[in-house]
Amino acid sequence: MRLADFILGNRDLILAEWAAFAKTCAPASASMGITALSDHAGEMLMVIAKDLQTPQGDREQSEKSKGLAPAPTSTERTAAEKHGTGRAESGFTIDQMVAEYRALRASVIRLWTRGQSQPTQTDLDDLTRFNEAIDQSLTESITRFTEDLDKSKEMFLAILGHDLRSPIGAVLTSSKFMLETKELEEPHLTLTTRIVSATTRMNNMVGALLDFTRGRLGGGIPITRGSMNMGKLVHDVVNEVLAAHPTRRIRINARGALSGHWDCERMSQVVTNLLGNALEHGSERSTISVEVQGSDDEVTIAVHNHGTPIPEEQLDGIFNAMKMQTTPNQSTGPTANLGLGLYIADRIVHAHKGRIDVTSSDERGTVFSVHLPRQA
């Protein structure tokens, strides 16, 4: 019997074996009924059987064996994608879902070969195509599973960050008010000052977390453009940074036409994050330089510091969120440990239709260069 006909004729038996295995995937399966456990498996078996019955040329088989099966013509999700979503929502691990596919593959092959005599070339061809179809379904399920799981994690972070702002804001406002009264004596003055400093850092971290989730969940970090001067913005940001790091040296060189239409608050965030990165990883004995230059079409901001260079293998992923850092870390910035500062800066610049370049070497130091078009 051809494998496709066997699957169609014995679907209930195959599904019963598969559901029995799925029940062993505790604890996620403990509260699920037989219908939920076998959810889209029947539909997947129908798709696989149909695929086996469809004539396939050598090129099509070669493409499918490499995981390059044609994309579905319909926008509706496949049964395998629905299965991946369902398992993610039910609390299955990805290992358990992969094990389900192994069990399905083994059940079909075992039940089919039990009634077969000496296998023919046609049987071997059916078996090859069946394995390719299972692999394709597994790929679709894993892709959807990981996408949905990542989205759930990011949504959780967004909700957490949003809900944390209220209690942090209350602590920050109250402690600032206590300082403004000028009535505190030691040790209460020092303790309250520490509370203000710590909650300010916490508030900055929550803001970075919200920007991260906006960049991942939505269409990027939102910006509101307005007329501004980039030279003035850089001077203002540098003054704020130096107030927090009075022992460090930052030199500004601004020249050319520096007016344009950008989001002033967001670009302040970009310059702050780049300076924070330079302070964190640059040598404390060297001067950080900020070059601001305007041309006909764009304004460039280059932040340069000396210190341990960024390893070449890390340059390509330097703007990835929550990256691991192997360079020496003095960790002075609020987002240093999460690795969100450069990611957020890159997303803000991208929202302005610009780009950030980075170069790093022992001889020239590290330079982050922001290129911003004057107009949208």
XYZ file of C-alpha atoms in Angstrom:
376
model
C 0.000 0.000 0.000
C 1.307 3.443 -0.897
C 2.210 5.536 2.146
C -0.272 8.320 1.331
C -3.154 5.823 1.173
C -2.011 4.233 4.430
C -2.006 7.604 6.223
C -5.491 8.475 4.981
C -6.864 5.036 5.870
C -5.272 4.828 9.328
C -5.369 8.418 10.472
C -7.317 7.698 13.665
C -4.860 4.993 14.723
C -1.866 7.266 14.062
C -3.479 10.138 15.971
C -4.277 7.878 18.925
C -0.610 6.879 19.234
C 0.496 10.476 18.917
C -1.965 11.714 21.528
C -0.779 8.990 23.910
C 2.763 10.286 23.556
C 1.690 13.929 23.893
C 0.093 13.067 27.248
C 3.569 12.263 28.572
C 4.685 15.875 27.961
C 3.913 17.011 31.498
C 3.155 19.369 33.079
C 1.740 21.232 30.045
C -0.378 18.276 28.910
C -1.848 17.450 32.333
C -4.950 19.628 31.902
C -5.446 19.040 28.156
C -8.068 16.768 26.673
C -7.556 14.374 23.768
C -8.867 16.950 21.281
C -6.400 19.589 22.429
C -3.495 17.161 22.438
C -4.082 16.051 18.840
C -5.310 19.539 17.810
C -3.899 20.092 14.306
C -2.226 16.723 13.823
C -5.071 15.359 11.709
C -4.902 18.356 9.393
C -1.120 18.013 9.149
C -1.442 14.324 8.192
C -3.908 15.304 5.445
C -1.421 17.890 4.117
C 1.407 15.340 4.182
C -0.696 12.727 2.401
C -1.695 15.249 -0.263
C 1.943 16.191 -0.715
C 2.881 12.534 -1.217
C 0.182 12.182 -3.885
C 1.379 15.264 -5.787
C 3.888 14.596 -8.604
C 7.278 16.091 -7.827
C 10.240 16.687 -10.096
C 13.915 16.304 -9.218
C 14.366 20.042 -8.744
C 11.342 20.332 -6.431
C 12.581 17.403 -4.372
C 16.063 18.914 -4.148
C 14.681 22.273 -3.018
C 12.452 20.697 -0.388
C 15.276 18.554 0.972
C 17.183 21.797 1.647
C 14.271 23.353 3.511
C 13.359 25.547 0.543
C 9.778 24.393 0.017
C 7.575 26.921 -1.853
C 5.897 29.490 0.360
C 2.146 28.936 0.803
C 0.004 30.931 -1.620
C -2.613 31.623 1.053
C -2.120 34.115 3.881
C -3.849 31.689 6.250
C -1.523 29.919 8.633
C -0.678 26.304 7.927
C -1.721 23.507 10.275
C 1.884 23.210 11.449
C 2.029 26.942 12.242
C -1.227 26.691 14.197
C 0.238 23.744 16.069
C 3.335 25.760 16.986
C 1.153 28.626 18.263
C -1.024 26.251 20.250
C 1.925 24.556 21.906
C 3.503 27.911 22.824
C 0.229 29.048 24.415
C -0.203 25.743 26.264
C 3.187 25.912 27.946
C 4.941 23.144 26.017
C 8.701 23.492 25.648
C 10.240 23.465 22.201
C 11.945 20.165 23.078
C 8.562 18.602 23.833
C 7.122 19.820 20.544
C 10.085 18.435 18.581
C 9.637 15.132 20.446
C 6.009 15.070 19.277
C 7.169 15.208 15.680
C 9.674 12.428 16.311
C 6.854 10.337 17.766
C 4.575 11.084 14.801
C 7.310 10.144 12.337
C 8.084 6.921 14.207
C 4.408 5.939 14.539
C 3.658 6.332 10.843
C 6.769 4.466 9.714
C 6.320 1.649 12.247
C 2.634 1.099 11.487
C 3.158 1.304 7.727
C 6.178 -1.007 7.506
C 4.421 -3.591 9.712
C 2.184 -4.504 6.793
C 4.815 -4.170 4.076
C 6.848 -7.001 2.585
C 10.166 -6.371 0.861
C 10.317 -2.576 0.259
C 10.324 -1.432 -3.342
C 11.923 1.645 -4.855
C 8.503 3.307 -4.804
C 8.245 2.639 -1.060
C 11.665 4.182 -0.483
C 10.691 7.225 -2.547
C 7.501 7.601 -0.482
C 9.514 7.321 2.712
C 11.954 10.000 1.572
C 9.151 12.394 0.665
C 7.361 11.664 3.935
C 10.479 12.607 5.926
C 10.848 15.804 3.907
C 7.197 16.703 4.583
C 7.596 16.049 8.326
C 10.731 18.210 8.391
C 8.890 21.001 6.593
C 6.016 20.866 9.108
C 8.485 20.817 11.993
C 10.237 23.902 10.599
C 6.941 25.781 10.313
C 5.921 24.833 13.868
C 9.269 25.821 15.380
C 9.284 29.155 13.540
C 5.813 30.041 14.758
C 6.511 28.697 18.280
C 9.625 30.843 18.725
C 8.013 33.940 17.191
C 4.997 33.712 19.494
C 7.138 32.966 22.536
C 9.448 35.909 21.813
C 6.474 38.201 21.326
C 4.953 37.055 24.630
C 8.220 37.745 26.456
C 8.497 41.186 24.927
C 4.874 41.983 25.766
C 5.567 40.936 29.345
C 8.563 43.284 29.466
C 6.466 46.129 28.072
C 3.736 45.640 30.677
C 6.286 45.247 33.474
C 8.155 48.394 32.443
C 4.932 50.393 32.185
C 3.638 49.249 35.582
C 6.970 49.909 37.312
C 6.981 53.571 36.340
C 4.228 54.560 38.798
C 5.827 53.260 42.028
C 9.295 54.412 40.942
C 7.908 57.849 40.109
C 6.269 58.076 43.512
C 9.520 57.240 45.321
C 11.522 59.671 43.151
C 9.080 62.562 43.572
C 8.804 62.065 47.323
C 12.556 61.846 47.891
C 13.231 64.925 45.736
C 10.643 66.855 47.723
C 12.369 65.852 50.964
C 15.680 67.200 49.625
C 14.098 70.440 48.435
C 12.835 71.242 51.923
C 16.466 71.750 53.049
C 15.461 70.451 56.466
C 17.204 67.073 56.423
C 20.212 66.478 58.610
C 22.791 63.727 58.473
C 22.559 60.802 58.056
C 19.068 61.345 56.572
C 20.379 63.799 53.961
C 22.907 61.288 52.585
C 20.388 58.438 52.618
C 17.750 60.472 50.791
C 20.309 61.622 48.223
C 21.152 57.987 47.565
C 17.453 57.193 47.139
C 17.114 59.956 44.515
C 20.199 58.706 42.671
C 19.123 55.057 42.738
C 15.532 55.712 41.671
C 16.739 57.974 38.863
C 18.857 55.112 37.540
C 15.914 52.737 37.924
C 13.684 55.164 36.022
C 16.250 55.364 33.213
C 16.443 51.578 33.036
C 12.649 51.293 32.825
C 12.633 53.900 30.048
C 15.244 51.912 28.142
C 13.196 48.744 28.636
C 10.078 50.422 27.234
C 12.020 51.748 24.239
C 13.356 48.244 23.652
C 9.871 46.707 23.610
C 8.534 49.500 21.389
C 11.302 48.805 18.900
C 10.617 45.067 18.927
C 6.809 44.942 19.104
C 5.717 47.909 17.036
C 6.924 49.693 13.967
C 10.003 51.047 15.698
C 10.581 53.810 18.213
C 8.190 56.722 17.486
C 9.645 60.174 16.823
C 8.170 63.677 16.609
C 10.136 65.955 14.305
C 10.627 69.665 14.882
C 13.055 72.423 13.911
C 16.212 72.332 16.038
C 19.946 72.952 16.045
C 22.114 69.877 16.538
C 25.103 71.888 17.763
C 23.109 73.358 20.649
C 21.702 69.922 21.515
C 25.184 68.384 21.698
C 26.459 71.197 23.940
C 23.469 70.803 26.281
C 23.907 67.031 26.528
C 27.659 67.281 27.120
C 27.091 69.784 29.941
C 24.627 67.398 31.598
C 27.025 64.452 31.256
C 29.963 66.425 32.644
C 27.868 67.451 35.650
C 27.528 63.752 36.489
C 31.206 62.990 35.635
C 33.159 66.086 36.710
C 36.554 64.354 36.466
C 36.185 63.443 32.786
C 37.041 65.596 29.758
C 34.831 65.990 26.674
C 35.784 68.254 23.746
C 33.220 69.511 21.206
C 33.972 70.636 17.659
C 30.858 71.850 15.807
C 30.983 73.347 12.327
C 28.802 73.842 9.282
C 25.025 74.217 9.004
C 23.584 72.246 11.943
C 19.856 73.040 11.713
C 17.309 70.449 10.618
C 14.082 68.621 11.457
C 14.606 65.921 14.084
C 13.130 64.765 17.375
C 15.069 66.820 19.937
C 14.299 64.615 22.943
C 15.113 61.387 21.109
C 18.343 62.743 19.619
C 19.389 63.874 23.113
C 18.892 60.235 24.099
C 21.137 59.095 21.227
C 23.991 61.463 22.137
C 23.629 60.602 25.843
C 23.812 56.870 25.123
C 26.862 57.243 22.865
C 28.645 59.405 25.428
C 27.713 56.953 28.175
C 29.234 54.151 26.118
C 32.414 56.198 25.552
C 32.710 56.992 29.280
C 32.140 53.367 30.217
C 34.606 51.764 27.822
C 37.057 54.595 27.171
C 40.204 55.358 29.081
C 39.629 57.723 32.027
C 42.890 59.516 31.197
C 41.931 60.415 27.632
C 39.630 63.120 26.298
C 36.400 62.152 24.554
C 35.761 64.190 21.425
C 32.398 64.940 19.804
C 32.560 66.169 16.198
C 29.378 67.711 14.784
C 29.512 68.592 11.102
C 26.814 69.789 8.713
C 26.800 69.278 4.946
C 24.181 70.070 2.319
C 22.153 66.893 2.895
C 22.975 65.633 6.365
C 24.482 66.284 9.782
C 27.099 63.919 11.199
C 27.812 63.376 14.907
C 31.000 61.427 15.679
C 31.817 60.352 19.257
C 35.452 59.300 19.642
C 37.183 57.718 22.622
C 40.451 55.891 23.311
C 40.609 52.652 25.239
C 40.392 48.909 24.710
C 39.161 48.448 21.112
C 36.034 46.489 20.305
C 37.005 43.004 19.024
C 36.442 42.755 15.285
C 34.120 39.764 15.633
C 31.789 41.866 17.832
C 31.460 44.841 15.498
C 28.710 43.321 13.348
C 26.481 42.724 16.352
C 27.409 45.819 18.352
C 23.875 47.255 18.073
C 22.093 44.039 19.042
C 19.948 44.206 22.148
C 21.209 42.590 25.368
C 24.464 41.511 23.786
C 27.229 39.979 25.859
C 30.223 42.243 26.390
C 33.699 40.798 26.797
C 35.566 44.113 26.955
C 36.518 45.605 30.337
C 33.464 47.167 31.934
C 33.414 49.967 34.469
C 29.593 50.006 34.295
C 28.669 53.598 34.977
C 25.640 53.859 32.728
C 22.121 52.805 33.712
C 21.695 50.527 30.689
C 25.211 49.127 30.545
C 24.372 45.762 32.026
C 21.437 45.194 29.686
C 23.296 46.311 26.575
C 20.317 48.429 25.471
C 21.997 51.828 25.068
C 23.508 51.267 21.622
C 20.463 49.289 20.464
C 18.109 52.144 21.365
C 20.414 54.734 19.789
C 20.486 52.714 16.563
C 16.672 52.362 16.529
C 16.166 56.111 17.066
C 18.591 56.981 14.273
C 16.911 54.398 12.034
C 13.540 56.048 12.746
C 15.082 59.294 11.436
C 16.082 57.419 8.236
C 19.742 57.682 9.235
C 22.459 55.231 10.220
C 25.232 54.669 12.760
C 28.690 53.440 11.744
C 31.394 52.207 14.103
C 35.136 51.740 13.744
C 37.544 50.566 16.440
C 41.292 49.957 16.580
C 44.259 50.364 18.929
C 45.720 53.192 16.853
C 42.621 55.335 16.187
C 40.397 54.374 19.117
C 36.629 53.819 18.818
C 34.373 56.110 16.794
C 30.562 55.948 16.561
C 29.367 58.108 13.657
C 25.711 59.125 13.333
C 24.529 60.213 9.864
C 21.206 62.096 9.901
C 19.360 63.408 6.831
C 18.106 66.953 7.425
C 14.574 66.087 6.339
C 12.371 63.005 6.604
